[in-house]
Amino acid sequence: MVSVGLLPVLVVSLLLFTIGVVGVLVRRNLLVVFMSLELMLNAVALAFVGFARARADMDGQVAALFVMAVAAAEVAVGLSLVILLFRTRHTTQLDDLTMLKG
Amino acid sequence: MELVLFVLFSGAALAAAGVVVTRTRPFSAAMALVACLFFLAGDYVILQAPFVAALQILVYAGAILVLFLFVVMLLRLEGDEALPRLGPRQAVGLVLAGIVGCASVAFAAFEVSGPFPETGPLFGTADALAATLLDGRNLLALEGISVLLTTALVGAVVLGRKEL
């Protein structure tokens, strides 16, 4: 039986993170930017779980749980901000949200 | 066998992630994100983290994605944007980030190389995870997370009120 090894896990994590970064940089819809952020968080969680397996140490899995909790908090606040923005500015396009631009 | 499954799950997860950033309709992107999170949960099972995988499906693909879908439907967002191209500044940033990322992957894989070590039968179970979570080293972080979640809850309620 061929076991997985750490390298494939890290490569997948890197690719997933890159896709998330491209989404954050390229997309102009605030909701899709949020989803790309979730992709990046998940890439990091995958790397944590991979390291936990490679070191036979559960601390990495605990870190993955923390990532999940932080993501939940971030989504709750972020999405209520999106709704608030939509209520006052009637848009979720980042290009239209330039009130704070000096 | 393990490796084949890992490649299958990871390939599907990466393909779904690609769909997330290329769909113009936010609803399609959210559904692709669900698929991506499910496939990642499969990866977690292969990496002997079954409890983390279960939480991934319950919390992420369940609760968080339902929040996303609520907002998408509440705001009635249509497919509204043409996909913009990567500008030269973004491209340069992406290449630099890719170099740093590849270097760190190579470095980390060099540090911990070879096949995975054997693990006990309890590795990754809810029992073992709870024991690690309530360990003295992680206890403070756990309490910090609970404070963070409470703060986020209060913040979301305040932001959701009719007038701020």
PDB file of C-alpha atoms in Angstrom:
ATOM      1  CA  MET A   1       0.000   0.000   0.000  1.00  0.00           C
ATOM      2  CA  VAL A   2       1.438   3.347  -1.060  1.00  0.00           C
ATOM      3  CA  SER A   3       1.109   5.871   1.711  1.00  0.00           C
ATOM      4  CA  VAL A   4       0.617   9.558   1.053  1.00  0.00           C
ATOM      5  CA  GLY A   5       3.596  11.406   2.517  1.00  0.00           C
ATOM      6  CA  LEU A   6       3.789  15.069   3.397  1.00  0.00           C
ATOM      7  CA  LEU A   7       4.835  16.505   0.040  1.00  0.00           C
ATOM      8  CA  PRO A   8       1.541  15.881  -1.860  1.00  0.00           C
ATOM      9  CA  VAL A   9      -0.435  17.363   1.019  1.00  0.00           C
ATOM     10  CA  LEU A  10       1.672  20.518   1.008  1.00  0.00           C
ATOM     11  CA  VAL A  11       1.463  20.798  -2.780  1.00  0.00           C
ATOM     12  CA  VAL A  12      -2.341  20.560  -2.676  1.00  0.00           C
ATOM     13  CA  SER A  13      -2.414  23.102   0.136  1.00  0.00           C
ATOM     14  CA  LEU A  14      -0.203  25.481  -1.840  1.00  0.00           C
ATOM     15  CA  LEU A  15      -2.327  25.161  -4.978  1.00  0.00           C
ATOM     16  CA  LEU A  16      -5.540  25.723  -3.023  1.00  0.00           C
ATOM     17  CA  PHE A  17      -4.054  28.787  -1.343  1.00  0.00           C
ATOM     18  CA  THR A  18      -2.934  30.143  -4.722  1.00  0.00           C
ATOM     19  CA  ILE A  19      -6.419  29.716  -6.170  1.00  0.00           C
ATOM     20  CA  GLY A  20      -7.785  31.596  -3.151  1.00  0.00           C
ATOM     21  CA  VAL A  21      -5.266  34.423  -3.593  1.00  0.00           C
ATOM     22  CA  VAL A  22      -6.169  34.741  -7.276  1.00  0.00           C
ATOM     23  CA  GLY A  23      -9.840  34.945  -6.309  1.00  0.00           C
ATOM     24  CA  VAL A  24      -9.194  37.672  -3.742  1.00  0.00           C
ATOM     25  CA  LEU A  25      -7.032  39.666  -6.173  1.00  0.00           C
ATOM     26  CA  VAL A  26      -9.171  39.304  -9.281  1.00  0.00           C
ATOM     27  CA  ARG A  27     -12.826  39.157  -8.237  1.00  0.00           C
ATOM     28  CA  ARG A  28     -14.683  42.382  -7.525  1.00  0.00           C
ATOM     29  CA  ASN A  29     -17.780  40.888  -5.897  1.00  0.00           C
ATOM     30  CA  LEU A  30     -17.436  41.111  -2.129  1.00  0.00           C
ATOM     31  CA  LEU A  31     -19.193  37.769  -1.531  1.00  0.00           C
ATOM     32  CA  VAL A  32     -16.935  35.863  -3.916  1.00  0.00           C
ATOM     33  CA  VAL A  33     -13.898  37.515  -2.310  1.00  0.00           C
ATOM     34  CA  PHE A  34     -15.148  36.143   1.012  1.00  0.00           C
ATOM     35  CA  MET A  35     -15.464  32.651  -0.487  1.00  0.00           C
ATOM     36  CA  SER A  36     -11.902  32.884  -1.804  1.00  0.00           C
ATOM     37  CA  LEU A  37     -10.802  33.821   1.718  1.00  0.00           C
ATOM     38  CA  GLU A  38     -12.471  30.625   2.924  1.00  0.00           C
ATOM     39  CA  LEU A  39     -10.458  28.686   0.338  1.00  0.00           C
ATOM     40  CA  MET A  40      -7.241  30.186   1.719  1.00  0.00           C
ATOM     41  CA  LEU A  41      -8.204  29.340   5.297  1.00  0.00           C
ATOM     42  CA  ASN A  42      -8.972  25.776   4.235  1.00  0.00           C
ATOM     43  CA  ALA A  43      -5.628  25.445   2.512  1.00  0.00           C
ATOM     44  CA  VAL A  44      -3.909  26.350   5.776  1.00  0.00           C
ATOM     45  CA  ALA A  45      -6.092  23.920   7.740  1.00  0.00           C
ATOM     46  CA  LEU A  46      -5.149  21.150   5.305  1.00  0.00           C
ATOM     47  CA  ALA A  47      -1.457  21.897   5.838  1.00  0.00           C
ATOM     48  CA  PHE A  48      -2.018  21.757   9.618  1.00  0.00           C
ATOM     49  CA  VAL A  49      -3.708  18.350   9.383  1.00  0.00           C
ATOM     50  CA  GLY A  50      -0.934  17.107   7.106  1.00  0.00           C
ATOM     51  CA  PHE A  51       1.743  18.175   9.578  1.00  0.00           C
ATOM     52  CA  ALA A  52      -0.221  16.579  12.418  1.00  0.00           C
ATOM     53  CA  ARG A  53      -0.148  13.285  10.502  1.00  0.00           C
ATOM     54  CA  ALA A  54       3.540  13.598   9.599  1.00  0.00           C
ATOM     55  CA  ARG A  55       4.581  14.243  13.183  1.00  0.00           C
ATOM     56  CA  ALA A  56       1.999  11.889  14.736  1.00  0.00           C
ATOM     57  CA  ASP A  57       1.062  14.823  16.962  1.00  0.00           C
ATOM     58  CA  MET A  58      -2.524  15.931  17.496  1.00  0.00           C
ATOM     59  CA  ASP A  59      -1.636  19.610  18.005  1.00  0.00           C
ATOM     60  CA  GLY A  60      -1.968  20.244  14.274  1.00  0.00           C
ATOM     61  CA  GLN A  61      -5.533  18.973  14.275  1.00  0.00           C
ATOM     62  CA  VAL A  62      -6.321  21.275  17.199  1.00  0.00           C
ATOM     63  CA  ALA A  63      -4.948  24.151  15.118  1.00  0.00           C
ATOM     64  CA  ALA A  64      -7.228  23.105  12.242  1.00  0.00           C
ATOM     65  CA  LEU A  65     -10.180  23.267  14.638  1.00  0.00           C
ATOM     66  CA  PHE A  66      -9.125  26.771  15.679  1.00  0.00           C
ATOM     67  CA  VAL A  67      -8.935  27.791  12.026  1.00  0.00           C
ATOM     68  CA  MET A  68     -12.516  26.590  11.625  1.00  0.00           C
ATOM     69  CA  ALA A  69     -13.703  28.579  14.661  1.00  0.00           C
ATOM     70  CA  VAL A  70     -11.947  31.733  13.467  1.00  0.00           C
ATOM     71  CA  ALA A  71     -13.513  31.264  10.038  1.00  0.00           C
ATOM     72  CA  ALA A  72     -16.958  30.991  11.612  1.00  0.00           C
ATOM     73  CA  ALA A  73     -16.437  34.234  13.547  1.00  0.00           C
ATOM     74  CA  GLU A  74     -15.049  35.972  10.477  1.00  0.00           C
ATOM     75  CA  VAL A  75     -17.964  34.889   8.293  1.00  0.00           C
ATOM     76  CA  ALA A  76     -20.562  35.973  10.858  1.00  0.00           C
ATOM     77  CA  VAL A  77     -19.149  39.500  11.159  1.00  0.00           C
ATOM     78  CA  GLY A  78     -18.159  39.792   7.501  1.00  0.00           C
ATOM     79  CA  LEU A  79     -21.510  38.779   6.109  1.00  0.00           C
ATOM     80  CA  SER A  80     -23.398  41.118   8.421  1.00  0.00           C
ATOM     81  CA  LEU A  81     -21.086  43.886   7.161  1.00  0.00           C
ATOM     82  CA  VAL A  82     -21.941  42.872   3.587  1.00  0.00           C
ATOM     83  CA  ILE A  83     -25.645  43.101   4.364  1.00  0.00           C
ATOM     84  CA  LEU A  84     -25.160  46.474   6.045  1.00  0.00           C
ATOM     85  CA  LEU A  85     -23.227  47.753   3.030  1.00  0.00           C
ATOM     86  CA  PHE A  86     -25.910  46.503   0.684  1.00  0.00           C
ATOM     87  CA  ARG A  87     -28.581  48.226   2.781  1.00  0.00           C
ATOM     88  CA  THR A  88     -26.836  51.594   2.757  1.00  0.00           C
ATOM     89  CA  ARG A  89     -25.003  51.553  -0.605  1.00  0.00           C
ATOM     90  CA  HIS A  90     -27.045  49.031  -2.612  1.00  0.00           C
ATOM     91  CA  THR A  91     -23.994  47.267  -4.008  1.00  0.00           C
ATOM     92  CA  THR A  92     -21.551  44.470  -3.235  1.00  0.00           C
ATOM     93  CA  GLN A  93     -19.060  45.477  -5.917  1.00  0.00           C
ATOM     94  CA  LEU A  94     -15.708  46.433  -4.424  1.00  0.00           C
ATOM     95  CA  ASP A  95     -15.089  49.056  -7.112  1.00  0.00           C
ATOM     96  CA  ASP A  96     -18.126  51.015  -5.926  1.00  0.00           C
ATOM     97  CA  LEU A  97     -17.073  50.995  -2.281  1.00  0.00           C
ATOM     98  CA  THR A  98     -14.495  53.769  -2.232  1.00  0.00           C
ATOM     99  CA  MET A  99     -15.848  55.932   0.611  1.00  0.00           C
ATOM    100  CA  LEU A 100     -12.664  55.475   2.643  1.00  0.00           C
ATOM    101  CA  LYS A 101     -10.340  56.242  -0.251  1.00  0.00           C
ATOM    102  CA  GLY A 102      -8.364  59.419   0.521  1.00  0.00           C
TER     103      GLY A 102
ATOM    104  CA  MET B   1      -4.709   2.933  -2.690  1.00  0.00           C
ATOM    105  CA  GLU B   2      -4.419   5.701  -0.113  1.00  0.00           C
ATOM    106  CA  LEU B   3      -2.455   7.836  -2.519  1.00  0.00           C
ATOM    107  CA  VAL B   4      -4.941   7.244  -5.346  1.00  0.00           C
ATOM    108  CA  LEU B   5      -7.834   8.332  -3.142  1.00  0.00           C
ATOM    109  CA  PHE B   6      -5.881  11.357  -1.935  1.00  0.00           C
ATOM    110  CA  VAL B   7      -5.117  12.437  -5.494  1.00  0.00           C
ATOM    111  CA  LEU B   8      -8.765  11.936  -6.490  1.00  0.00           C
ATOM    112  CA  PHE B   9     -10.157  13.959  -3.570  1.00  0.00           C
ATOM    113  CA  SER B  10      -7.531  16.682  -3.906  1.00  0.00           C
ATOM    114  CA  GLY B  11      -7.981  16.978  -7.663  1.00  0.00           C
ATOM    115  CA  ALA B  12     -11.736  17.302  -7.217  1.00  0.00           C
ATOM    116  CA  ALA B  13     -11.266  19.854  -4.442  1.00  0.00           C
ATOM    117  CA  LEU B  14      -8.887  21.933  -6.574  1.00  0.00           C
ATOM    118  CA  ALA B  15     -11.258  21.753  -9.560  1.00  0.00           C
ATOM    119  CA  ALA B  16     -14.146  22.918  -7.370  1.00  0.00           C
ATOM    120  CA  ALA B  17     -11.961  25.730  -6.010  1.00  0.00           C
ATOM    121  CA  GLY B  18     -11.261  26.780  -9.591  1.00  0.00           C
ATOM    122  CA  VAL B  19     -15.006  26.860 -10.224  1.00  0.00           C
ATOM    123  CA  VAL B  20     -15.473  29.067  -7.126  1.00  0.00           C
ATOM    124  CA  VAL B  21     -13.239  31.830  -8.458  1.00  0.00           C
ATOM    125  CA  THR B  22     -14.418  31.655 -12.093  1.00  0.00           C
ATOM    126  CA  ARG B  23     -18.239  31.639 -11.793  1.00  0.00           C
ATOM    127  CA  THR B  24     -19.935  35.003 -12.276  1.00  0.00           C
ATOM    128  CA  ARG B  25     -23.021  34.008 -10.269  1.00  0.00           C
ATOM    129  CA  PRO B  26     -22.310  34.020  -6.505  1.00  0.00           C
ATOM    130  CA  PHE B  27     -24.811  31.189  -6.037  1.00  0.00           C
ATOM    131  CA  SER B  28     -22.821  28.835  -8.295  1.00  0.00           C
ATOM    132  CA  ALA B  29     -19.634  29.851  -6.522  1.00  0.00           C
ATOM    133  CA  ALA B  30     -21.191  28.980  -3.154  1.00  0.00           C
ATOM    134  CA  MET B  31     -22.303  25.551  -4.377  1.00  0.00           C
ATOM    135  CA  ALA B  32     -18.810  24.860  -5.761  1.00  0.00           C
ATOM    136  CA  LEU B  33     -17.407  25.897  -2.377  1.00  0.00           C
ATOM    137  CA  VAL B  34     -19.606  23.247  -0.715  1.00  0.00           C
ATOM    138  CA  ALA B  35     -18.189  20.620  -3.068  1.00  0.00           C
ATOM    139  CA  CYS B  36     -14.620  21.781  -2.372  1.00  0.00           C
ATOM    140  CA  LEU B  37     -15.133  21.580   1.406  1.00  0.00           C
ATOM    141  CA  PHE B  38     -16.623  18.080   1.130  1.00  0.00           C
ATOM    142  CA  PHE B  39     -13.659  16.800  -0.892  1.00  0.00           C
ATOM    143  CA  LEU B  40     -11.277  18.375   1.627  1.00  0.00           C
ATOM    144  CA  ALA B  41     -13.110  16.464   4.356  1.00  0.00           C
ATOM    145  CA  GLY B  42     -12.249  13.313   2.393  1.00  0.00           C
ATOM    146  CA  ASP B  43      -8.605  14.360   2.467  1.00  0.00           C
ATOM    147  CA  TYR B  44      -8.835  14.787   6.237  1.00  0.00           C
ATOM    148  CA  VAL B  45     -10.143  11.237   6.637  1.00  0.00           C
ATOM    149  CA  ILE B  46      -7.201   9.916   4.619  1.00  0.00           C
ATOM    150  CA  LEU B  47      -4.859  11.938   6.845  1.00  0.00           C
ATOM    151  CA  GLN B  48      -6.378  10.199   9.889  1.00  0.00           C
ATOM    152  CA  ALA B  49      -8.337  13.176  11.160  1.00  0.00           C
ATOM    153  CA  PRO B  50     -11.897  11.769  11.075  1.00  0.00           C
ATOM    154  CA  PHE B  51     -13.232  14.095  13.759  1.00  0.00           C
ATOM    155  CA  VAL B  52     -11.859  17.178  12.009  1.00  0.00           C
ATOM    156  CA  ALA B  53     -13.464  15.870   8.813  1.00  0.00           C
ATOM    157  CA  ALA B  54     -16.837  15.513  10.537  1.00  0.00           C
ATOM    158  CA  LEU B  55     -16.568  19.043  11.918  1.00  0.00           C
ATOM    159  CA  GLN B  56     -15.538  20.301   8.505  1.00  0.00           C
ATOM    160  CA  ILE B  57     -18.789  18.986   7.041  1.00  0.00           C
ATOM    161  CA  LEU B  58     -20.970  20.064   9.983  1.00  0.00           C
ATOM    162  CA  VAL B  59     -19.530  23.519  10.627  1.00  0.00           C
ATOM    163  CA  TYR B  60     -18.072  24.545   7.290  1.00  0.00           C
ATOM    164  CA  ALA B  61     -20.167  22.873   4.613  1.00  0.00           C
ATOM    165  CA  GLY B  62     -23.190  23.114   6.891  1.00  0.00           C
ATOM    166  CA  ALA B  63     -23.367  26.250   8.974  1.00  0.00           C
ATOM    167  CA  ILE B  64     -20.974  28.633   7.217  1.00  0.00           C
ATOM    168  CA  LEU B  65     -22.171  27.800   3.721  1.00  0.00           C
ATOM    169  CA  VAL B  66     -25.816  28.186   4.776  1.00  0.00           C
ATOM    170  CA  LEU B  67     -24.892  31.708   5.941  1.00  0.00           C
ATOM    171  CA  PHE B  68     -23.377  32.414   2.532  1.00  0.00           C
ATOM    172  CA  LEU B  69     -26.454  31.105   0.729  1.00  0.00           C
ATOM    173  CA  PHE B  70     -28.728  33.156   3.007  1.00  0.00           C
ATOM    174  CA  VAL B  71     -26.879  36.336   2.072  1.00  0.00           C
ATOM    175  CA  VAL B  72     -26.776  35.481  -1.630  1.00  0.00           C
ATOM    176  CA  MET B  73     -30.527  34.904  -1.664  1.00  0.00           C
ATOM    177  CA  LEU B  74     -31.309  37.838   0.648  1.00  0.00           C
ATOM    178  CA  LEU B  75     -29.491  40.297  -1.587  1.00  0.00           C
ATOM    179  CA  ARG B  76     -30.778  38.682  -4.795  1.00  0.00           C
ATOM    180  CA  LEU B  77     -27.404  38.953  -6.472  1.00  0.00           C
ATOM    181  CA  GLU B  78     -27.419  38.191 -10.158  1.00  0.00           C
ATOM    182  CA  GLY B  79     -24.477  37.335 -12.352  1.00  0.00           C
ATOM    183  CA  ASP B  80     -23.225  40.855 -12.649  1.00  0.00           C
ATOM    184  CA  GLU B  81     -19.537  41.105 -13.340  1.00  0.00           C
ATOM    185  CA  ALA B  82     -17.413  40.169 -16.277  1.00  0.00           C
ATOM    186  CA  LEU B  83     -14.319  38.347 -15.092  1.00  0.00           C
ATOM    187  CA  PRO B  84     -11.529  40.917 -15.037  1.00  0.00           C
ATOM    188  CA  ARG B  85      -8.049  40.069 -16.190  1.00  0.00           C
ATOM    189  CA  LEU B  86      -5.003  39.915 -13.966  1.00  0.00           C
ATOM    190  CA  GLY B  87      -3.245  43.269 -14.154  1.00  0.00           C
ATOM    191  CA  PRO B  88       0.576  43.396 -14.349  1.00  0.00           C
ATOM    192  CA  ARG B  89       0.870  44.383 -10.681  1.00  0.00           C
ATOM    193  CA  GLN B  90      -1.269  41.441  -9.566  1.00  0.00           C
ATOM    194  CA  ALA B  91       0.673  39.100 -11.850  1.00  0.00           C
ATOM    195  CA  VAL B  92       4.021  40.196 -10.390  1.00  0.00           C
ATOM    196  CA  GLY B  93       2.650  39.797  -6.864  1.00  0.00           C
ATOM    197  CA  LEU B  94       1.309  36.359  -7.689  1.00  0.00           C
ATOM    198  CA  VAL B  95       4.633  35.179  -9.141  1.00  0.00           C
ATOM    199  CA  LEU B  96       6.538  36.450  -6.098  1.00  0.00           C
ATOM    200  CA  ALA B  97       4.045  34.790  -3.751  1.00  0.00           C
ATOM    201  CA  GLY B  98       4.326  31.562  -5.751  1.00  0.00           C
ATOM    202  CA  ILE B  99       8.120  31.558  -5.390  1.00  0.00           C
ATOM    203  CA  VAL B 100       7.864  32.072  -1.635  1.00  0.00           C
ATOM    204  CA  GLY B 101       5.171  29.374  -1.412  1.00  0.00           C
ATOM    205  CA  CYS B 102       7.157  26.797  -3.420  1.00  0.00           C
ATOM    206  CA  ALA B 103      10.275  27.529  -1.369  1.00  0.00           C
ATOM    207  CA  SER B 104       8.426  27.045   1.917  1.00  0.00           C
ATOM    208  CA  VAL B 105       6.819  23.807   0.686  1.00  0.00           C
ATOM    209  CA  ALA B 106      10.220  22.479  -0.355  1.00  0.00           C
ATOM    210  CA  PHE B 107      11.718  23.537   2.969  1.00  0.00           C
ATOM    211  CA  ALA B 108       8.924  21.987   5.052  1.00  0.00           C
ATOM    212  CA  ALA B 109       8.887  18.747   3.055  1.00  0.00           C
ATOM    213  CA  PHE B 110      12.653  18.541   3.437  1.00  0.00           C
ATOM    214  CA  GLU B 111      12.340  18.873   7.198  1.00  0.00           C
ATOM    215  CA  VAL B 112       9.687  16.152   7.540  1.00  0.00           C
ATOM    216  CA  SER B 113      10.235  13.762   4.661  1.00  0.00           C
ATOM    217  CA  GLY B 114       9.598  10.114   4.028  1.00  0.00           C
ATOM    218  CA  PRO B 115       6.443   8.064   4.618  1.00  0.00           C
ATOM    219  CA  PHE B 116       4.117   8.919   7.476  1.00  0.00           C
ATOM    220  CA  PRO B 117       4.912   7.353  10.862  1.00  0.00           C
ATOM    221  CA  GLU B 118       2.643   4.775  12.456  1.00  0.00           C
ATOM    222  CA  THR B 119      -0.035   6.178  14.718  1.00  0.00           C
ATOM    223  CA  GLY B 120      -1.991   4.638  17.563  1.00  0.00           C
ATOM    224  CA  PRO B 121      -5.584   3.492  17.091  1.00  0.00           C
ATOM    225  CA  LEU B 122      -6.876   6.579  18.938  1.00  0.00           C
ATOM    226  CA  PHE B 123      -5.145   9.107  16.670  1.00  0.00           C
ATOM    227  CA  GLY B 124      -7.609  11.667  15.342  1.00  0.00           C
ATOM    228  CA  THR B 125     -10.605  10.459  17.320  1.00  0.00           C
ATOM    229  CA  ALA B 126     -12.823  12.840  19.263  1.00  0.00           C
ATOM    230  CA  ASP B 127     -11.439  11.491  22.552  1.00  0.00           C
ATOM    231  CA  ALA B 128      -7.818  12.143  21.668  1.00  0.00           C
ATOM    232  CA  LEU B 129      -8.671  15.519  20.162  1.00  0.00           C
ATOM    233  CA  ALA B 130     -10.533  16.578  23.310  1.00  0.00           C
ATOM    234  CA  ALA B 131      -7.593  15.470  25.448  1.00  0.00           C
ATOM    235  CA  THR B 132      -5.212  17.589  23.343  1.00  0.00           C
ATOM    236  CA  LEU B 133      -7.636  20.511  23.300  1.00  0.00           C
ATOM    237  CA  LEU B 134      -7.974  20.572  27.092  1.00  0.00           C
ATOM    238  CA  ASP B 135      -4.237  20.161  27.546  1.00  0.00           C
ATOM    239  CA  GLY B 136      -2.571  22.989  29.468  1.00  0.00           C
ATOM    240  CA  ARG B 137      -0.820  24.281  26.341  1.00  0.00           C
ATOM    241  CA  ASN B 138      -4.010  24.726  24.349  1.00  0.00           C
ATOM    242  CA  LEU B 139      -6.395  25.737  27.110  1.00  0.00           C
ATOM    243  CA  LEU B 140      -5.690  29.461  26.883  1.00  0.00           C
ATOM    244  CA  ALA B 141      -6.141  29.454  23.109  1.00  0.00           C
ATOM    245  CA  LEU B 142      -9.404  27.544  23.523  1.00  0.00           C
ATOM    246  CA  GLU B 143     -10.732  30.158  25.925  1.00  0.00           C
ATOM    247  CA  GLY B 144      -9.544  32.885  23.574  1.00  0.00           C
ATOM    248  CA  ILE B 145     -11.489  31.264  20.737  1.00  0.00           C
ATOM    249  CA  SER B 146     -14.641  31.164  22.838  1.00  0.00           C
ATOM    250  CA  VAL B 147     -14.251  34.862  23.685  1.00  0.00           C
ATOM    251  CA  LEU B 148     -13.691  35.569  19.981  1.00  0.00           C
ATOM    252  CA  LEU B 149     -16.841  33.675  18.985  1.00  0.00           C
ATOM    253  CA  THR B 150     -18.913  35.484  21.604  1.00  0.00           C
ATOM    254  CA  THR B 151     -17.550  38.838  20.446  1.00  0.00           C
ATOM    255  CA  ALA B 152     -18.330  37.981  16.827  1.00  0.00           C
ATOM    256  CA  LEU B 153     -21.848  36.946  17.806  1.00  0.00           C
ATOM    257  CA  VAL B 154     -22.480  40.235  19.617  1.00  0.00           C
ATOM    258  CA  GLY B 155     -20.927  42.163  16.739  1.00  0.00           C
ATOM    259  CA  ALA B 156     -23.112  40.431  14.164  1.00  0.00           C
ATOM    260  CA  VAL B 157     -26.231  41.143  16.212  1.00  0.00           C
ATOM    261  CA  VAL B 158     -25.299  44.820  16.583  1.00  0.00           C
ATOM    262  CA  LEU B 159     -24.485  45.161  12.866  1.00  0.00           C
ATOM    263  CA  GLY B 160     -27.759  43.483  11.933  1.00  0.00           C
ATOM    264  CA  ARG B 161     -29.962  45.939  13.830  1.00  0.00           C
ATOM    265  CA  LYS B 162     -32.177  48.266  11.893  1.00  0.00           C
ATOM    266  CA  GLU B 163     -30.327  51.444  12.826  1.00  0.00           C
ATOM    267  CA  LEU B 164     -26.812  51.261  14.113  1.00  0.00           C
TER     268      LEU B 164
END
